[in-house]
mmCIF file of C-alpha atoms and ligand atoms in Angstrom:
data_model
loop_
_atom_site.group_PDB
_atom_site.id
_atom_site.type_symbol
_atom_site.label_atom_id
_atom_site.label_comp_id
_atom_site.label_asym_id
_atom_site.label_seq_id
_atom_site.Cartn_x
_atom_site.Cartn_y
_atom_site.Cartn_z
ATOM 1 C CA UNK U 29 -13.205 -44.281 61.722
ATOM 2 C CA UNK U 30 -15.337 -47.207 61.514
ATOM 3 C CA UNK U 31 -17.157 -47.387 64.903
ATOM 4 C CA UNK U 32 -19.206 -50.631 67.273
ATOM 5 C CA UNK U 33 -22.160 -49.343 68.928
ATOM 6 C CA UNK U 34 -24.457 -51.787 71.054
ATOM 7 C CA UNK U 35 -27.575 -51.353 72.229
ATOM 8 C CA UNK U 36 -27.790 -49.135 69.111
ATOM 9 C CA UNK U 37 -31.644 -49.304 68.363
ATOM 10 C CA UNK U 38 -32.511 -46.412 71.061
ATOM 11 C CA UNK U 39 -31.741 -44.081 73.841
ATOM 12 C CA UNK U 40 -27.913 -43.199 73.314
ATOM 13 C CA UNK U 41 -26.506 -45.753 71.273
ATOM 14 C CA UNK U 42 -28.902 -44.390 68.643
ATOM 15 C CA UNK U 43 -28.063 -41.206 68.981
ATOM 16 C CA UNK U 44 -24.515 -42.018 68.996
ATOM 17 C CA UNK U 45 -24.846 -43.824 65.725
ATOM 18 C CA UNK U 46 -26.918 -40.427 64.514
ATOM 19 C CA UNK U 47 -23.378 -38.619 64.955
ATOM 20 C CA UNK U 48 -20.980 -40.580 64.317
ATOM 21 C CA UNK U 49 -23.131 -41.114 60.737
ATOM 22 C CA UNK U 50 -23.502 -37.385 60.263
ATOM 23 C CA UNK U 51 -19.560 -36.798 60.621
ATOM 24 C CA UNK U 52 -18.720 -39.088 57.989
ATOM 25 C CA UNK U 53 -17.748 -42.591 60.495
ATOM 26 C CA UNK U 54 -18.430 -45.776 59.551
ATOM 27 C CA UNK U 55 -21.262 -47.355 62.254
ATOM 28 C CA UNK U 56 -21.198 -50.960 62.763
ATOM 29 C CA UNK U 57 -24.906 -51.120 65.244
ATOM 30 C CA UNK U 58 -25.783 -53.813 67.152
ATOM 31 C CA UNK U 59 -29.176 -54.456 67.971
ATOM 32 C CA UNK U 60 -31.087 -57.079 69.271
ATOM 33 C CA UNK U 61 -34.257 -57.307 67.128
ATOM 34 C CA UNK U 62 -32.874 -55.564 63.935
ATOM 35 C CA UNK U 63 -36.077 -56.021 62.387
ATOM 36 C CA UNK U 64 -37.817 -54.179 64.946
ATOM 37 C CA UNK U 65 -35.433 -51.413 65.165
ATOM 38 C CA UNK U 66 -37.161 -48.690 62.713
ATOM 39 C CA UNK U 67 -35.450 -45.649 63.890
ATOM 40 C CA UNK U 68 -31.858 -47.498 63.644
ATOM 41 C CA UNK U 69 -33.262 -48.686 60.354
ATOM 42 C CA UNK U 70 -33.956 -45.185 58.874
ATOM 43 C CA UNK U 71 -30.514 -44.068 59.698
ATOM 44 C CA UNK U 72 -28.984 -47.693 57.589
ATOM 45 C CA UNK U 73 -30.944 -46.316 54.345
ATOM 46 C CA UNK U 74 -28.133 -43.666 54.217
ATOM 47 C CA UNK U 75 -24.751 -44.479 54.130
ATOM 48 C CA UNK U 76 -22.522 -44.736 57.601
ATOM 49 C CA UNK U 77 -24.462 -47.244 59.396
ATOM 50 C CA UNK U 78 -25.046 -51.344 59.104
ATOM 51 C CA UNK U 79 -27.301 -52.960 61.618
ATOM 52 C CA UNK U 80 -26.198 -56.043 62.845
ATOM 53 C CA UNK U 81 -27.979 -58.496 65.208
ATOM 54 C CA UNK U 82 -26.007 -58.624 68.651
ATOM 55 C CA UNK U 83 -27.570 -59.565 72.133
ATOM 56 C CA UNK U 84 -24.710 -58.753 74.183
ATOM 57 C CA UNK U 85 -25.897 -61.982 76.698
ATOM 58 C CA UNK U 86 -25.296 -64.384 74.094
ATOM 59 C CA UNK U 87 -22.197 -65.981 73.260
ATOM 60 C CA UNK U 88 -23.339 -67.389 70.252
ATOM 61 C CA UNK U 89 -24.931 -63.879 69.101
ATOM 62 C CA UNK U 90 -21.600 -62.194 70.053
ATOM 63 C CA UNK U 91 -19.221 -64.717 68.406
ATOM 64 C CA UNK U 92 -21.512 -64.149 65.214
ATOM 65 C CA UNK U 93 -21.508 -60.463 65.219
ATOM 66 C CA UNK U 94 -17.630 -60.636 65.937
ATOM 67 C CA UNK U 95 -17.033 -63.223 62.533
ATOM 68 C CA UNK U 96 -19.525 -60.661 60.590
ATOM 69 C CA UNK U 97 -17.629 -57.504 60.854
ATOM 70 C CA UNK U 98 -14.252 -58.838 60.607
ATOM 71 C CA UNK U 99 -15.541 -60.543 56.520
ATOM 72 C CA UNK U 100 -17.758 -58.041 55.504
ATOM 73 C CA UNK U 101 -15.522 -54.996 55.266
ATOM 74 C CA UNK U 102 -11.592 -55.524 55.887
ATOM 75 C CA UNK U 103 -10.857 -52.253 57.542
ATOM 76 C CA UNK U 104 -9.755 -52.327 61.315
ATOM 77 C CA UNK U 105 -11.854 -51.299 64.299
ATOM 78 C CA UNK U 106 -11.214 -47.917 65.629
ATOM 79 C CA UNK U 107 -13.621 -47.417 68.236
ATOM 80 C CA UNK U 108 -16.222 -49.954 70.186
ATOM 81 C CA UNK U 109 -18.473 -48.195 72.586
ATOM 82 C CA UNK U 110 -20.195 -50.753 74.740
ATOM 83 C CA UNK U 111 -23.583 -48.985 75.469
ATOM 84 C CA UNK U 112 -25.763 -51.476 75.603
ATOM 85 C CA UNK U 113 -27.386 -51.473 79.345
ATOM 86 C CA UNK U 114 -30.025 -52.777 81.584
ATOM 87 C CA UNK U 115 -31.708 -50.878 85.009
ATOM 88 C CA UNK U 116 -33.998 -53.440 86.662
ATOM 89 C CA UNK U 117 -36.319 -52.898 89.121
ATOM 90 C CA UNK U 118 -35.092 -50.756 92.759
ATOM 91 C CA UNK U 119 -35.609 -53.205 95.394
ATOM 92 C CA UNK U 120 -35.015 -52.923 98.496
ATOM 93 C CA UNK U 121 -32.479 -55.667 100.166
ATOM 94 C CA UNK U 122 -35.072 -57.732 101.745
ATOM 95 C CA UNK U 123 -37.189 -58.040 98.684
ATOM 96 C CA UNK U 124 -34.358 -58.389 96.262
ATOM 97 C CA UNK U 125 -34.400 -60.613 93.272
ATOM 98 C CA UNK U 126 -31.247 -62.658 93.014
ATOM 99 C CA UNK U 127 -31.847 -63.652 89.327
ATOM 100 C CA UNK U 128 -32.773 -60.133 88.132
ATOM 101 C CA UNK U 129 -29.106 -58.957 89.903
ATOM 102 C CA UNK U 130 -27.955 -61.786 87.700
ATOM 103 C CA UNK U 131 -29.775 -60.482 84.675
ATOM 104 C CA UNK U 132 -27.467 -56.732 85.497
ATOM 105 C CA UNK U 133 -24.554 -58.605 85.545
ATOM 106 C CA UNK U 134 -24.963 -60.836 82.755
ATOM 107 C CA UNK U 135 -25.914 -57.547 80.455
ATOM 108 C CA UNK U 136 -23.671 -54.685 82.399
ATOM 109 C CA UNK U 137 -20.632 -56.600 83.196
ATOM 110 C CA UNK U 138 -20.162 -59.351 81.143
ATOM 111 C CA UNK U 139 -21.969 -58.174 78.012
ATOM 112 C CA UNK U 140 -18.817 -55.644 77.262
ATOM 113 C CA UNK U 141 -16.657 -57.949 78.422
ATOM 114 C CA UNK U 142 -17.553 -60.656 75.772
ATOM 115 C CA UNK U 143 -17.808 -58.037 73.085
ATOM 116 C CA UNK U 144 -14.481 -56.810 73.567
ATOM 117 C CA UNK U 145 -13.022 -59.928 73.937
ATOM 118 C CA UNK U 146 -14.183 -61.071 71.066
ATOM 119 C CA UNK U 147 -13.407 -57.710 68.607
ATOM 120 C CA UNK U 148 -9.855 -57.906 70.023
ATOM 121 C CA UNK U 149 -8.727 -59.233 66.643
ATOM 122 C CA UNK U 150 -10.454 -56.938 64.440
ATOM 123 C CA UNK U 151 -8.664 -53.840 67.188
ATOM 124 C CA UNK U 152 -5.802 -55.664 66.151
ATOM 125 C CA UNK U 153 -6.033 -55.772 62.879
ATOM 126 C CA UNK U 154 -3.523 -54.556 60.636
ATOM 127 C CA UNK U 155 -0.343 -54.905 63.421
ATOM 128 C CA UNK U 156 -0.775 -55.091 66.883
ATOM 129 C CA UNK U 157 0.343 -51.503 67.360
ATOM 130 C CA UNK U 158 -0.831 -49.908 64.333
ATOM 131 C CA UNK U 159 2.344 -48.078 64.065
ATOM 132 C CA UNK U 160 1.372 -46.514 67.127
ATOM 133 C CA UNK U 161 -2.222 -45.124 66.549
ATOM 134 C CA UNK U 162 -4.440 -45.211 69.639
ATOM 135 C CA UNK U 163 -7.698 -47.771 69.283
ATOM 136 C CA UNK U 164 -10.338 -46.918 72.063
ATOM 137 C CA UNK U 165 -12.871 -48.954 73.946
ATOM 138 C CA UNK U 166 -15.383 -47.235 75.564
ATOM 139 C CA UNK U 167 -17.595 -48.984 78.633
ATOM 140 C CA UNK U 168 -21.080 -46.624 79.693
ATOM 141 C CA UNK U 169 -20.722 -47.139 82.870
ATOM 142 C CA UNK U 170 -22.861 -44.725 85.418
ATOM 143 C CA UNK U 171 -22.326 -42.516 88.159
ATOM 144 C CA UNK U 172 -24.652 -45.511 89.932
ATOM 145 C CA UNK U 173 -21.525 -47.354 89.782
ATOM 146 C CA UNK U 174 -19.352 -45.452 92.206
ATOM 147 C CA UNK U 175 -18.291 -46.543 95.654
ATOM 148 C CA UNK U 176 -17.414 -43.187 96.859
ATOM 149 C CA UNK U 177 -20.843 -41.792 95.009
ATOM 150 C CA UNK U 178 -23.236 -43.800 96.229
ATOM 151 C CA UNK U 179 -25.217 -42.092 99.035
ATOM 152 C CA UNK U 180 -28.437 -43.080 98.579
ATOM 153 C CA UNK U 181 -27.999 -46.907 98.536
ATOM 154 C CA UNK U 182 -30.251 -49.794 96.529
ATOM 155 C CA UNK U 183 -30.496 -50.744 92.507
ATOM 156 C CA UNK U 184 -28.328 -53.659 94.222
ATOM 157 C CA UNK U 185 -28.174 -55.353 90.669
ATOM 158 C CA UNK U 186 -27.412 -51.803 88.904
ATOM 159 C CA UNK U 187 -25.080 -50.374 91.116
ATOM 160 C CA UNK U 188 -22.990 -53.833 91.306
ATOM 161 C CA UNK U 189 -22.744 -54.507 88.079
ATOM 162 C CA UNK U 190 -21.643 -51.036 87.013
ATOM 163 C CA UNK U 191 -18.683 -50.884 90.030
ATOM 164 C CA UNK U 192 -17.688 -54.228 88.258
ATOM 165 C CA UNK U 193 -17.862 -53.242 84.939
ATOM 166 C CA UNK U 194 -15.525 -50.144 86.082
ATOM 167 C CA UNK U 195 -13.049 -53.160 87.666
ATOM 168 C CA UNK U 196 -13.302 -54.900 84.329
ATOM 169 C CA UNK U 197 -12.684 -51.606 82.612
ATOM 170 C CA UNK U 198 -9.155 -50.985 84.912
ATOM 171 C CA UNK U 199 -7.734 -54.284 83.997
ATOM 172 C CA UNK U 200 -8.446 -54.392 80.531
ATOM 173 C CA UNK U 201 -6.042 -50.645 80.345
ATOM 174 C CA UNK U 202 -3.471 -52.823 82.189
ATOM 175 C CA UNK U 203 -3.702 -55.566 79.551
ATOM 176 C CA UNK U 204 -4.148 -53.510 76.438
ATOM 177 C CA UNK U 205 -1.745 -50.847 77.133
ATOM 178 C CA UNK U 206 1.334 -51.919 75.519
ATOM 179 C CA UNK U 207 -0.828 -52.388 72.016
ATOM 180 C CA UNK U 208 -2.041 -49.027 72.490
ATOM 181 C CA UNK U 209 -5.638 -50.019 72.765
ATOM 182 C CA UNK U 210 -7.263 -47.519 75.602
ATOM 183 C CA UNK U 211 -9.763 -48.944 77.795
ATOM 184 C CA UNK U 212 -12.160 -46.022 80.336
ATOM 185 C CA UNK U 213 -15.589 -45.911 81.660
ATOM 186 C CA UNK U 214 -17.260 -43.153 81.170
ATOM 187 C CA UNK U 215 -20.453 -41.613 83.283
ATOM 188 C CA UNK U 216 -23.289 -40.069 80.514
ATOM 189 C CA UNK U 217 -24.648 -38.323 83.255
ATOM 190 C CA UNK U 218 -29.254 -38.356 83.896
ATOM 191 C CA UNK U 219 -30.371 -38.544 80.161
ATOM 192 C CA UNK U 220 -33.723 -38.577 78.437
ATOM 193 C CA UNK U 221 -34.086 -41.869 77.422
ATOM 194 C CA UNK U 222 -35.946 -44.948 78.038
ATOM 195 C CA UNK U 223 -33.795 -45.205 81.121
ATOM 196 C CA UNK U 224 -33.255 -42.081 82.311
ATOM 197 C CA UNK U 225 -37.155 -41.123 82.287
ATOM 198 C CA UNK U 226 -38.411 -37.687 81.007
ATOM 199 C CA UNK U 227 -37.755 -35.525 84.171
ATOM 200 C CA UNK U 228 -33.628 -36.554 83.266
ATOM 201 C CA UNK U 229 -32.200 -33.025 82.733
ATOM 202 C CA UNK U 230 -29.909 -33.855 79.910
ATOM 203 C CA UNK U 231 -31.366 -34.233 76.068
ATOM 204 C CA UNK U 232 -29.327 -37.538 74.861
ATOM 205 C CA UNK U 233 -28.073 -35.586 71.528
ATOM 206 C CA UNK U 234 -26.099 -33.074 74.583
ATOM 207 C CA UNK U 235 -25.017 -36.298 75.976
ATOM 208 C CA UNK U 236 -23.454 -37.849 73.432
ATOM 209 C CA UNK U 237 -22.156 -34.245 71.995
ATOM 210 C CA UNK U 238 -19.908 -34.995 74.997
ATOM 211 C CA UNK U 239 -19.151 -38.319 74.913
ATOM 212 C CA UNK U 240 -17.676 -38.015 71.535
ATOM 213 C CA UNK U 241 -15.899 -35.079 72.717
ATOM 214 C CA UNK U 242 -14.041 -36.810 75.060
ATOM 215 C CA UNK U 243 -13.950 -39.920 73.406
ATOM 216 C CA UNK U 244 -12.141 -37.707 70.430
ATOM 217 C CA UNK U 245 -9.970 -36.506 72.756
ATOM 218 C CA UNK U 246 -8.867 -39.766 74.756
ATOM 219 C CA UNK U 247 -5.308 -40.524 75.320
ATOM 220 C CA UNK U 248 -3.603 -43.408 75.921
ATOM 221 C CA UNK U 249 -2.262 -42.151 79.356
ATOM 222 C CA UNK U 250 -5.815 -41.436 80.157
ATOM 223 C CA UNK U 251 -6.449 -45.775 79.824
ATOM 224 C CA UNK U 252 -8.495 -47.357 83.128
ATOM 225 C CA UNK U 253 -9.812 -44.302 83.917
ATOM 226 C CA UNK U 254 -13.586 -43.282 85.000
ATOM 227 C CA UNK U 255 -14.343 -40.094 83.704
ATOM 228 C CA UNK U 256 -17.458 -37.485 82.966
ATOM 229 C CA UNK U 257 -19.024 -37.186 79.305
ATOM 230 C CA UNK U 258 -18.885 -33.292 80.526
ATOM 231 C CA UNK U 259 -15.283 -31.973 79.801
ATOM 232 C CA UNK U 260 -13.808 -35.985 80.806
ATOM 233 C CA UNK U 261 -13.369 -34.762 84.459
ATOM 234 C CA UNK U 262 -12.472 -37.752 86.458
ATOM 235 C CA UNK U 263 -15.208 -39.180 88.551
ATOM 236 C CA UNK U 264 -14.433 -41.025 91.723
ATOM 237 C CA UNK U 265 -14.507 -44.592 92.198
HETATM 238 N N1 NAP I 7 -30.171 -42.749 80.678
HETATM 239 C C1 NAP I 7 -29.457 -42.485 81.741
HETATM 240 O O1 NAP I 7 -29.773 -41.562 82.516
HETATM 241 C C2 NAP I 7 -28.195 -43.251 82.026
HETATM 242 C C3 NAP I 7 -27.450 -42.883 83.157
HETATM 243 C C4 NAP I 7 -26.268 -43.556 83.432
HETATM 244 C C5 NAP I 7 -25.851 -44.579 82.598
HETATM 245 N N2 NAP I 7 -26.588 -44.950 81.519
HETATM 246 C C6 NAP I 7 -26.091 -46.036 80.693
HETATM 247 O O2 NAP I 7 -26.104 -45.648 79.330
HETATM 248 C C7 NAP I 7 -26.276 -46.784 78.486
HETATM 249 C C8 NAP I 7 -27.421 -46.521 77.521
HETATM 250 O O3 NAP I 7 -28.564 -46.260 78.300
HETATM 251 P P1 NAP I 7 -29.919 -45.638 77.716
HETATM 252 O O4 NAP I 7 -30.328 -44.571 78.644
HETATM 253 O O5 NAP I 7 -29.797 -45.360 76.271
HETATM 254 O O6 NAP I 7 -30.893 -46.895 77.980
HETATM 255 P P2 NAP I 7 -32.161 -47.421 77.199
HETATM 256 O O7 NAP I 7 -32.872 -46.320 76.527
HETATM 257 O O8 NAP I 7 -32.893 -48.270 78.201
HETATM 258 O O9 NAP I 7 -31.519 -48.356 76.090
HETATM 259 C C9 NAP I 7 -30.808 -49.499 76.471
HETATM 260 C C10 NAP I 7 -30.216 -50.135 75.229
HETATM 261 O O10 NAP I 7 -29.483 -51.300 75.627
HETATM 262 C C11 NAP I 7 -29.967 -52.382 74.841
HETATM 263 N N3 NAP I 7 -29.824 -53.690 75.483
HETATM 264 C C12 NAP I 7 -30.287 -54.092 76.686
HETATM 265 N N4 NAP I 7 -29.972 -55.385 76.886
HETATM 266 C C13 NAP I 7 -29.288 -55.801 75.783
HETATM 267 C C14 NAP I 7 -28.713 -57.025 75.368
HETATM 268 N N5 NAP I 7 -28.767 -58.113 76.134
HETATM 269 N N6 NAP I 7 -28.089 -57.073 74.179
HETATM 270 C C15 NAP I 7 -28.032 -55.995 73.388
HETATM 271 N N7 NAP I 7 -28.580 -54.806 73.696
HETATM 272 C C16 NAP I 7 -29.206 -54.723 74.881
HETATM 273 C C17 NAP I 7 -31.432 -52.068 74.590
HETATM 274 O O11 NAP I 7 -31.928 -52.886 73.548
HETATM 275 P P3 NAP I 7 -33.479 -53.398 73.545
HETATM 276 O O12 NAP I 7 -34.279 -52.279 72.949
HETATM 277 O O13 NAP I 7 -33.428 -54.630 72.710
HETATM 278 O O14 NAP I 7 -33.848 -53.673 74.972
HETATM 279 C C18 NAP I 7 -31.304 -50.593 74.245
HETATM 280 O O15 NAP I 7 -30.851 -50.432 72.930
HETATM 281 C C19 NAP I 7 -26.517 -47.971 79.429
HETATM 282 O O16 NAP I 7 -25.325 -48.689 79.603
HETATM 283 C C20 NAP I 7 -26.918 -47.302 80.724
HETATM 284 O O17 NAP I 7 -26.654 -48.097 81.853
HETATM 285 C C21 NAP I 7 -27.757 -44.309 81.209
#
């Protein structure tokens, strides 16, 4: 399969480009600051993974990514897992900064939408349907990003930019459907990373064991759906 990962230089989009590379996938990673991505870079001296630059707030870094993968290698897309993410500060309403909520959407929500937008073609590639074989796109959302889960309130700009990344997620299944190109959110539960902290009780290389599990087993009348990287239970909205 050859594979898009963003945000691929730590947390779990490294470790997701650790095994998808140790199964025998092809990793296209975006990162950033390439040259400051060393662990990303130790996994590129073996075969199975290119680093690309990609700052998923950029059109212009987006649009270049996009024109890079589809001449350097003329095999299809199979997979793009938008991981790349940003958790601001928790602010309370009154102290709440209007530019850093901007900052959530501008990474969380719009940052997979202009990266699948513009790897449509290279989904697409070799007939629209591909004689019928499923192509998958893959949002991390978070739990944080449920309606019906949120009891605790705050992380305005996290929280809202997730729920609208799961919206985003719901009409791109509608849209894609008919060329059998899958669309879901799925939850990666606490996880030790940068973002998730150390007390998170999940190890990111259990995380993404799961992930790929159910991103391996994904069907197409699974498509706008919200689901758990533990056993793809659905999660509410
Ligand atoms: N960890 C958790 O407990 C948890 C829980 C629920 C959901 N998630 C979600 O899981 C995903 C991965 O999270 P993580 O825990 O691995 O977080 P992380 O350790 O903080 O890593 C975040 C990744 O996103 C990248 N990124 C941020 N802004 C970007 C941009 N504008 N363009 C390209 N890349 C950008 C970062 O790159 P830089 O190094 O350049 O900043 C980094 O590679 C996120 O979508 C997050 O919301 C995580």
């Amino acid at each position: 399969m050859r594979v898009v990962v963003t945000g691929a230089n730590r947390g779990i989009g490294l470790e997701l480009c650790r095994q998808l590379q140790d199964r025998g996938d092809q990793v296209e990673a975006g990162a950033r600051q390439p040259e400051q991505a060393s662990a990303l870079q130790e996994l590129a001296a073996r075969p199975g993974v290119h680093v690309h630059a990609l700052d998923v707030q950029s059109d212009a870094s987006v649009a270049a990514f996009a024109a890079g993968l589809a001449s350097e290698d003329p095999r299809p897309l199979d997979l793009l897992i938008n991981n790349a993410g940003y958790l601001g500060a928790m602010t309370p309403l009154e102290g709440l900064d209007l530019d850093d909520v901007r900052l959530h959407y501008e990474i969380n929500t719009l940052g997979p939408i202009r990266v699948t937008r513009a790897l449509l073609p290279l989904l697409r590639r070799g007939g629209a349907r591909r004689g019928g074989l499923l192509r998958k796109v893959v949002h991390v959302t978070s739990r944080m990003g449920s309606i019906a889960d949120n009891t605790s309130g705050g992380a305005y700009g996290y929280r809202l930019s997730k729920a609208a990344l799961n919206m985003a997620s719901k009409s791109m299944a509608i849209e894609l459907r008919s060329e059998v190109i899958a669309s879901v959110v799925i939850n990666p539960g606490w996880v030790q990373t940068d973002m998730g902290g150390r007390n998170a009780p999940t190890a990111a290389s259990d995380c993404v064991q799961g992930l790929l599990q159910v991103i391996d087993g994904l069907k197409l009348e699974q498509t706008g759906a919200f689901l758990d990287y533990r056993g793809g239970a659905e999660v509410p909205w």
